[in-house]
Amino acid sequence: GKVEFCLGTEEMHMSTPPDLSQENFRVFSSVEKSKLPYSQLGLVISSFYQTIDVLQDSNQRSLKVQLLHSLGSLFVFAEKKRAAFKCWCQALDDIFRKPDALHTWKEFGTSIPSATNNSSPPVFKDYSEEFLSKLGIWGCLQGAVIAAKIAQFIKTANVKQRTNCCILSALLFQSLLRTTLLHPKAEHSYAQYEITQLLPGIELFTDQFRADICSVIASLYYVIRELHYAKYNLIVLPLLALYQYFVTVICQDIVRNLEARILKAEILIDLGFFSEASYEIFQIFHGKNLPSTIPAGYKTIAKVK
């Protein structure tokens, strides 16, 4: 038979999803969806707030954090940075279970010293184990991404506040290395350390709303670059190891793998770790530790002589 559409008819976006069993698919919008028109943005935001209230009443804190995170991203898209900042701060408060967590998280321990002008970075108190025990794996991962987004999209004009947000994000990312596996605790130990297994038995990225791999990688790399520019090079080493694990083992992305390793060599040189930097460059030149270009379960075909 012939399929025809009613060109002059378009459906409105409703506050509840349509019942597809009752859909007759007579208009284009029921088959191919275009991006949400700006006029409908208020309805979506209102739906977000209503859902957040329901989750608040039912004490679904983790889901509420996910929605606040998504709503903040939506506000950034709508160029409403103040509203986005409010949502992300509220999400951090729910993760830490304390008010104004963005500015009071240092109460877990001593204050963080400022970066120095030389290549020797300051010594940090290790908050990561405390974060992991209090916030859990998902809280640390979500908090790390949210703090990175606050630094990237909100604190654009204030270098000090942006750096502090990146430090918080870095420490939350480091918490993933404080699980049962015996990863090194000292930052300098990551100069030549590579992660082969992070969280056995736990799939971090099966639920994209809880942990989206693209968002995690983008936020992690942003934090690495920002802290490198601010001369916090030592704290960056564990983050680079984590980033390389994500792009190499999970994503199998050769370009990002090489990009991170070149940056690592640069950071090692800035730290004065010249032998480690030379080793990293040697590994790059000889194509060592690159992600496999052949999917698991497949075999290479031998060339016919």
JSON list of C-alpha atoms in Angstrom, two decimals, residues 158-304:
[
{"chain": "A", "resi": 158, "resn": "ASN", "atom": "CA", "xyz": [36.63, 33.51, 38.19]},
{"chain": "A", "resi": 159, "resn": "VAL", "atom": "CA", "xyz": [39.86, 31.55, 37.89]},
{"chain": "A", "resi": 160, "resn": "LYS", "atom": "CA", "xyz": [40.17, 30.77, 41.61]},
{"chain": "A", "resi": 161, "resn": "GLN", "atom": "CA", "xyz": [36.63, 29.43, 41.93]},
{"chain": "A", "resi": 162, "resn": "ARG", "atom": "CA", "xyz": [36.99, 27.49, 38.69]},
{"chain": "A", "resi": 163, "resn": "THR", "atom": "CA", "xyz": [40.18, 25.88, 39.95]},
{"chain": "A", "resi": 164, "resn": "ASN", "atom": "CA", "xyz": [38.56, 24.98, 43.27]},
{"chain": "A", "resi": 165, "resn": "CYS", "atom": "CA", "xyz": [35.69, 23.29, 41.43]},
{"chain": "A", "resi": 166, "resn": "CYS", "atom": "CA", "xyz": [38.21, 21.35, 39.36]},
{"chain": "A", "resi": 167, "resn": "ILE", "atom": "CA", "xyz": [40.04, 20.26, 42.51]},
{"chain": "A", "resi": 168, "resn": "LEU", "atom": "CA", "xyz": [36.78, 18.99, 43.99]},
{"chain": "A", "resi": 169, "resn": "SER", "atom": "CA", "xyz": [36.03, 17.13, 40.77]},
{"chain": "A", "resi": 170, "resn": "ALA", "atom": "CA", "xyz": [39.54, 15.66, 40.71]},
{"chain": "A", "resi": 171, "resn": "LEU", "atom": "CA", "xyz": [39.28, 14.36, 44.27]},
{"chain": "A", "resi": 172, "resn": "LEU", "atom": "CA", "xyz": [35.89, 12.82, 43.53]},
{"chain": "A", "resi": 173, "resn": "PHE", "atom": "CA", "xyz": [37.28, 11.13, 40.42]},
{"chain": "A", "resi": 174, "resn": "GLN", "atom": "CA", "xyz": [40.20, 9.85, 42.49]},
{"chain": "A", "resi": 175, "resn": "SER", "atom": "CA", "xyz": [37.71, 8.19, 44.82]},
{"chain": "A", "resi": 176, "resn": "LEU", "atom": "CA", "xyz": [37.10, 5.59, 42.10]},
{"chain": "A", "resi": 177, "resn": "LEU", "atom": "CA", "xyz": [40.68, 4.45, 42.72]},
{"chain": "A", "resi": 178, "resn": "ARG", "atom": "CA", "xyz": [40.05, 3.86, 46.43]},
{"chain": "A", "resi": 179, "resn": "THR", "atom": "CA", "xyz": [37.94, 0.73, 46.09]},
{"chain": "A", "resi": 180, "resn": "THR", "atom": "CA", "xyz": [38.96, -2.80, 47.02]},
{"chain": "A", "resi": 181, "resn": "LEU", "atom": "CA", "xyz": [41.66, -2.96, 44.36]},
{"chain": "A", "resi": 182, "resn": "LEU", "atom": "CA", "xyz": [45.06, -1.87, 45.58]},
{"chain": "A", "resi": 183, "resn": "HIS", "atom": "CA", "xyz": [45.73, 1.08, 43.33]},
{"chain": "A", "resi": 184, "resn": "PRO", "atom": "CA", "xyz": [48.54, 3.40, 44.45]},
{"chain": "A", "resi": 185, "resn": "LYS", "atom": "CA", "xyz": [47.58, 6.15, 46.87]},
{"chain": "A", "resi": 186, "resn": "ALA", "atom": "CA", "xyz": [50.50, 8.48, 46.24]},
{"chain": "A", "resi": 187, "resn": "GLU", "atom": "CA", "xyz": [50.02, 10.66, 43.18]},
{"chain": "A", "resi": 188, "resn": "HIS", "atom": "CA", "xyz": [53.62, 10.32, 42.00]},
{"chain": "A", "resi": 189, "resn": "SER", "atom": "CA", "xyz": [53.17, 6.54, 41.83]},
{"chain": "A", "resi": 190, "resn": "TYR", "atom": "CA", "xyz": [50.94, 7.05, 38.79]},
{"chain": "A", "resi": 191, "resn": "ALA", "atom": "CA", "xyz": [53.84, 8.36, 36.70]},
{"chain": "A", "resi": 192, "resn": "GLN", "atom": "CA", "xyz": [54.16, 4.92, 35.07]},
{"chain": "A", "resi": 193, "resn": "TYR", "atom": "CA", "xyz": [51.09, 3.18, 36.47]},
{"chain": "A", "resi": 194, "resn": "GLU", "atom": "CA", "xyz": [48.36, 1.94, 34.15]},
{"chain": "A", "resi": 195, "resn": "ILE", "atom": "CA", "xyz": [44.91, 0.80, 35.23]},
{"chain": "A", "resi": 196, "resn": "THR", "atom": "CA", "xyz": [43.85, -2.53, 33.75]},
{"chain": "A", "resi": 197, "resn": "GLN", "atom": "CA", "xyz": [40.79, -3.10, 35.94]},
{"chain": "A", "resi": 198, "resn": "LEU", "atom": "CA", "xyz": [38.83, -0.48, 37.84]},
{"chain": "A", "resi": 199, "resn": "LEU", "atom": "CA", "xyz": [35.70, -1.87, 39.50]},
{"chain": "A", "resi": 200, "resn": "PRO", "atom": "CA", "xyz": [35.32, -5.62, 38.99]},
{"chain": "A", "resi": 201, "resn": "GLY", "atom": "CA", "xyz": [31.70, -6.69, 38.86]},
{"chain": "A", "resi": 202, "resn": "ILE", "atom": "CA", "xyz": [30.38, -3.14, 38.43]},
{"chain": "A", "resi": 203, "resn": "GLU", "atom": "CA", "xyz": [29.43, -1.71, 35.05]},
{"chain": "A", "resi": 204, "resn": "LEU", "atom": "CA", "xyz": [29.72, 2.03, 35.42]},
{"chain": "A", "resi": 205, "resn": "PHE", "atom": "CA", "xyz": [28.14, 3.00, 32.13]},
{"chain": "A", "resi": 206, "resn": "THR", "atom": "CA", "xyz": [25.18, 0.69, 31.65]},
{"chain": "A", "resi": 207, "resn": "ASP", "atom": "CA", "xyz": [22.79, 3.49, 32.69]},
{"chain": "A", "resi": 208, "resn": "GLN", "atom": "CA", "xyz": [23.56, 6.61, 30.67]},
{"chain": "A", "resi": 209, "resn": "PHE", "atom": "CA", "xyz": [21.40, 8.78, 32.93]},
{"chain": "A", "resi": 210, "resn": "ARG", "atom": "CA", "xyz": [23.44, 7.83, 35.97]},
{"chain": "A", "resi": 211, "resn": "ALA", "atom": "CA", "xyz": [26.83, 7.86, 34.25]},
{"chain": "A", "resi": 212, "resn": "ASP", "atom": "CA", "xyz": [27.15, 8.78, 30.58]},
{"chain": "A", "resi": 213, "resn": "ILE", "atom": "CA", "xyz": [30.56, 7.75, 29.25]},
{"chain": "A", "resi": 214, "resn": "CYS", "atom": "CA", "xyz": [30.80, 10.73, 26.87]},
{"chain": "A", "resi": 215, "resn": "SER", "atom": "CA", "xyz": [30.01, 13.22, 29.62]},
{"chain": "A", "resi": 216, "resn": "VAL", "atom": "CA", "xyz": [32.40, 11.54, 32.07]},
{"chain": "A", "resi": 217, "resn": "ILE", "atom": "CA", "xyz": [35.29, 11.53, 29.60]},
{"chain": "A", "resi": 218, "resn": "ALA", "atom": "CA", "xyz": [34.69, 15.14, 28.52]},
{"chain": "A", "resi": 219, "resn": "SER", "atom": "CA", "xyz": [34.47, 16.36, 32.13]},
{"chain": "A", "resi": 220, "resn": "LEU", "atom": "CA", "xyz": [37.52, 14.39, 33.22]},
{"chain": "A", "resi": 221, "resn": "TYR", "atom": "CA", "xyz": [39.65, 15.70, 30.37]},
{"chain": "A", "resi": 222, "resn": "TYR", "atom": "CA", "xyz": [38.51, 19.26, 31.05]},
{"chain": "A", "resi": 223, "resn": "VAL", "atom": "CA", "xyz": [39.57, 18.93, 34.70]},
{"chain": "A", "resi": 224, "resn": "ILE", "atom": "CA", "xyz": [42.93, 17.50, 33.66]},
{"chain": "A", "resi": 225, "resn": "ARG", "atom": "CA", "xyz": [43.63, 20.40, 31.32]},
{"chain": "A", "resi": 226, "resn": "GLU", "atom": "CA", "xyz": [42.50, 23.07, 33.76]},
{"chain": "A", "resi": 227, "resn": "LEU", "atom": "CA", "xyz": [44.57, 21.73, 36.65]},
{"chain": "A", "resi": 228, "resn": "HIS", "atom": "CA", "xyz": [47.58, 21.37, 34.37]},
{"chain": "A", "resi": 229, "resn": "TYR", "atom": "CA", "xyz": [47.27, 25.02, 33.35]},
{"chain": "A", "resi": 230, "resn": "ALA", "atom": "CA", "xyz": [47.00, 25.96, 37.04]},
{"chain": "A", "resi": 231, "resn": "LYS", "atom": "CA", "xyz": [50.23, 24.01, 37.80]},
{"chain": "A", "resi": 232, "resn": "TYR", "atom": "CA", "xyz": [48.49, 21.34, 39.88]},
{"chain": "A", "resi": 233, "resn": "ASN", "atom": "CA", "xyz": [50.39, 18.72, 37.95]},
{"chain": "A", "resi": 234, "resn": "LEU", "atom": "CA", "xyz": [50.83, 16.05, 40.61]},
{"chain": "A", "resi": 235, "resn": "ILE", "atom": "CA", "xyz": [47.11, 15.59, 41.29]},
{"chain": "A", "resi": 236, "resn": "VAL", "atom": "CA", "xyz": [46.60, 15.21, 37.54]},
{"chain": "A", "resi": 237, "resn": "LEU", "atom": "CA", "xyz": [48.61, 11.97, 37.28]},
{"chain": "A", "resi": 238, "resn": "PRO", "atom": "CA", "xyz": [45.91, 9.69, 38.80]},
{"chain": "A", "resi": 239, "resn": "LEU", "atom": "CA", "xyz": [43.31, 11.42, 36.63]},
{"chain": "A", "resi": 240, "resn": "LEU", "atom": "CA", "xyz": [45.35, 10.71, 33.51]},
{"chain": "A", "resi": 241, "resn": "ALA", "atom": "CA", "xyz": [45.58, 7.04, 34.47]},
{"chain": "A", "resi": 242, "resn": "LEU", "atom": "CA", "xyz": [41.80, 6.96, 34.94]},
{"chain": "A", "resi": 243, "resn": "TYR", "atom": "CA", "xyz": [41.23, 8.80, 31.66]},
{"chain": "A", "resi": 244, "resn": "GLN", "atom": "CA", "xyz": [43.51, 6.42, 29.78]},
{"chain": "A", "resi": 245, "resn": "TYR", "atom": "CA", "xyz": [41.58, 3.47, 31.22]},
{"chain": "A", "resi": 246, "resn": "PHE", "atom": "CA", "xyz": [38.28, 4.91, 30.01]},
{"chain": "A", "resi": 247, "resn": "VAL", "atom": "CA", "xyz": [39.44, 5.77, 26.48]},
{"chain": "A", "resi": 248, "resn": "THR", "atom": "CA", "xyz": [41.61, 2.68, 26.03]},
{"chain": "A", "resi": 249, "resn": "VAL", "atom": "CA", "xyz": [39.78, -0.19, 27.72]},
{"chain": "A", "resi": 250, "resn": "ILE", "atom": "CA", "xyz": [36.17, 0.97, 27.50]},
{"chain": "A", "resi": 251, "resn": "CYS", "atom": "CA", "xyz": [36.05, 3.24, 24.43]},
{"chain": "A", "resi": 252, "resn": "GLN", "atom": "CA", "xyz": [39.08, 1.84, 22.58]},
{"chain": "A", "resi": 253, "resn": "ASP", "atom": "CA", "xyz": [39.75, 5.29, 21.17]},
{"chain": "A", "resi": 254, "resn": "ILE", "atom": "CA", "xyz": [43.25, 5.51, 19.70]},
{"chain": "A", "resi": 255, "resn": "VAL", "atom": "CA", "xyz": [43.13, 9.27, 19.12]},
{"chain": "A", "resi": 256, "resn": "ARG", "atom": "CA", "xyz": [42.19, 10.14, 22.70]},
{"chain": "A", "resi": 257, "resn": "ASN", "atom": "CA", "xyz": [44.65, 7.56, 24.00]},
{"chain": "A", "resi": 258, "resn": "LEU", "atom": "CA", "xyz": [47.53, 9.22, 22.16]},
{"chain": "A", "resi": 259, "resn": "GLU", "atom": "CA", "xyz": [46.30, 12.69, 23.08]},
{"chain": "A", "resi": 260, "resn": "ALA", "atom": "CA", "xyz": [46.31, 11.80, 26.77]},
{"chain": "A", "resi": 261, "resn": "ARG", "atom": "CA", "xyz": [49.72, 10.14, 26.66]},
{"chain": "A", "resi": 262, "resn": "ILE", "atom": "CA", "xyz": [51.32, 13.11, 24.91]},
{"chain": "A", "resi": 263, "resn": "LEU", "atom": "CA", "xyz": [49.82, 15.37, 27.57]},
{"chain": "A", "resi": 264, "resn": "LYS", "atom": "CA", "xyz": [51.10, 13.00, 30.25]},
{"chain": "A", "resi": 265, "resn": "ALA", "atom": "CA", "xyz": [54.64, 13.24, 28.86]},
{"chain": "A", "resi": 266, "resn": "GLU", "atom": "CA", "xyz": [54.37, 17.03, 28.96]},
{"chain": "A", "resi": 267, "resn": "ILE", "atom": "CA", "xyz": [53.16, 16.97, 32.57]},
{"chain": "A", "resi": 268, "resn": "LEU", "atom": "CA", "xyz": [55.92, 14.57, 33.61]},
{"chain": "A", "resi": 269, "resn": "ILE", "atom": "CA", "xyz": [58.49, 16.94, 32.11]},
{"chain": "A", "resi": 270, "resn": "ASP", "atom": "CA", "xyz": [56.96, 19.86, 34.03]},
{"chain": "A", "resi": 271, "resn": "LEU", "atom": "CA", "xyz": [57.24, 17.81, 37.22]},
{"chain": "A", "resi": 272, "resn": "GLY", "atom": "CA", "xyz": [60.87, 16.97, 36.52]},
{"chain": "A", "resi": 273, "resn": "PHE", "atom": "CA", "xyz": [60.16, 13.26, 36.01]},
{"chain": "A", "resi": 274, "resn": "PHE", "atom": "CA", "xyz": [62.38, 13.08, 32.94]},
{"chain": "A", "resi": 275, "resn": "SER", "atom": "CA", "xyz": [63.03, 9.34, 32.91]},
{"chain": "A", "resi": 276, "resn": "GLU", "atom": "CA", "xyz": [59.30, 8.60, 33.18]},
{"chain": "A", "resi": 277, "resn": "ALA", "atom": "CA", "xyz": [58.58, 11.12, 30.41]},
{"chain": "A", "resi": 278, "resn": "SER", "atom": "CA", "xyz": [61.21, 9.51, 28.18]},
{"chain": "A", "resi": 279, "resn": "TYR", "atom": "CA", "xyz": [59.69, 6.10, 28.81]},
{"chain": "A", "resi": 280, "resn": "GLU", "atom": "CA", "xyz": [56.22, 7.39, 27.90]},
{"chain": "A", "resi": 281, "resn": "ILE", "atom": "CA", "xyz": [57.50, 8.94, 24.67]},
{"chain": "A", "resi": 282, "resn": "PHE", "atom": "CA", "xyz": [59.33, 5.70, 23.85]},
{"chain": "A", "resi": 283, "resn": "GLN", "atom": "CA", "xyz": [56.10, 3.76, 24.34]},
{"chain": "A", "resi": 284, "resn": "ILE", "atom": "CA", "xyz": [54.23, 6.13, 22.04]},
{"chain": "A", "resi": 285, "resn": "PHE", "atom": "CA", "xyz": [56.84, 5.93, 19.28]},
{"chain": "A", "resi": 286, "resn": "HIS", "atom": "CA", "xyz": [56.77, 2.13, 19.35]},
{"chain": "A", "resi": 287, "resn": "GLY", "atom": "CA", "xyz": [52.98, 1.88, 19.46]},
{"chain": "A", "resi": 288, "resn": "LYS", "atom": "CA", "xyz": [52.83, 0.25, 22.88]},
{"chain": "A", "resi": 289, "resn": "ASN", "atom": "CA", "xyz": [49.68, 0.04, 25.02]},
{"chain": "A", "resi": 290, "resn": "LEU", "atom": "CA", "xyz": [47.38, 1.23, 22.28]},
{"chain": "A", "resi": 291, "resn": "PRO", "atom": "CA", "xyz": [43.73, 0.13, 22.25]},
{"chain": "A", "resi": 292, "resn": "SER", "atom": "CA", "xyz": [42.99, -2.80, 20.01]},
{"chain": "A", "resi": 293, "resn": "THR", "atom": "CA", "xyz": [41.50, -1.95, 16.64]},
{"chain": "A", "resi": 294, "resn": "ILE", "atom": "CA", "xyz": [39.99, -5.44, 16.40]},
{"chain": "A", "resi": 295, "resn": "PRO", "atom": "CA", "xyz": [36.84, -6.09, 18.48]},
{"chain": "A", "resi": 296, "resn": "ALA", "atom": "CA", "xyz": [37.01, -8.81, 21.10]},
{"chain": "A", "resi": 297, "resn": "GLY", "atom": "CA", "xyz": [36.08, -12.23, 19.74]},
{"chain": "A", "resi": 298, "resn": "TYR", "atom": "CA", "xyz": [37.46, -11.59, 16.25]},
{"chain": "A", "resi": 299, "resn": "LYS", "atom": "CA", "xyz": [40.68, -12.88, 14.75]},
{"chain": "A", "resi": 300, "resn": "THR", "atom": "CA", "xyz": [43.02, -11.19, 12.35]},
{"chain": "A", "resi": 301, "resn": "ILE", "atom": "CA", "xyz": [43.12, -12.67, 8.87]},
{"chain": "A", "resi": 302, "resn": "ALA", "atom": "CA", "xyz": [46.56, -13.81, 7.86]},
{"chain": "A", "resi": 303, "resn": "LYS", "atom": "CA", "xyz": [47.87, -12.22, 4.70]},
{"chain": "A", "resi": 304, "resn": "VAL", "atom": "CA", "xyz": [48.21, -14.54, 1.73]}
]
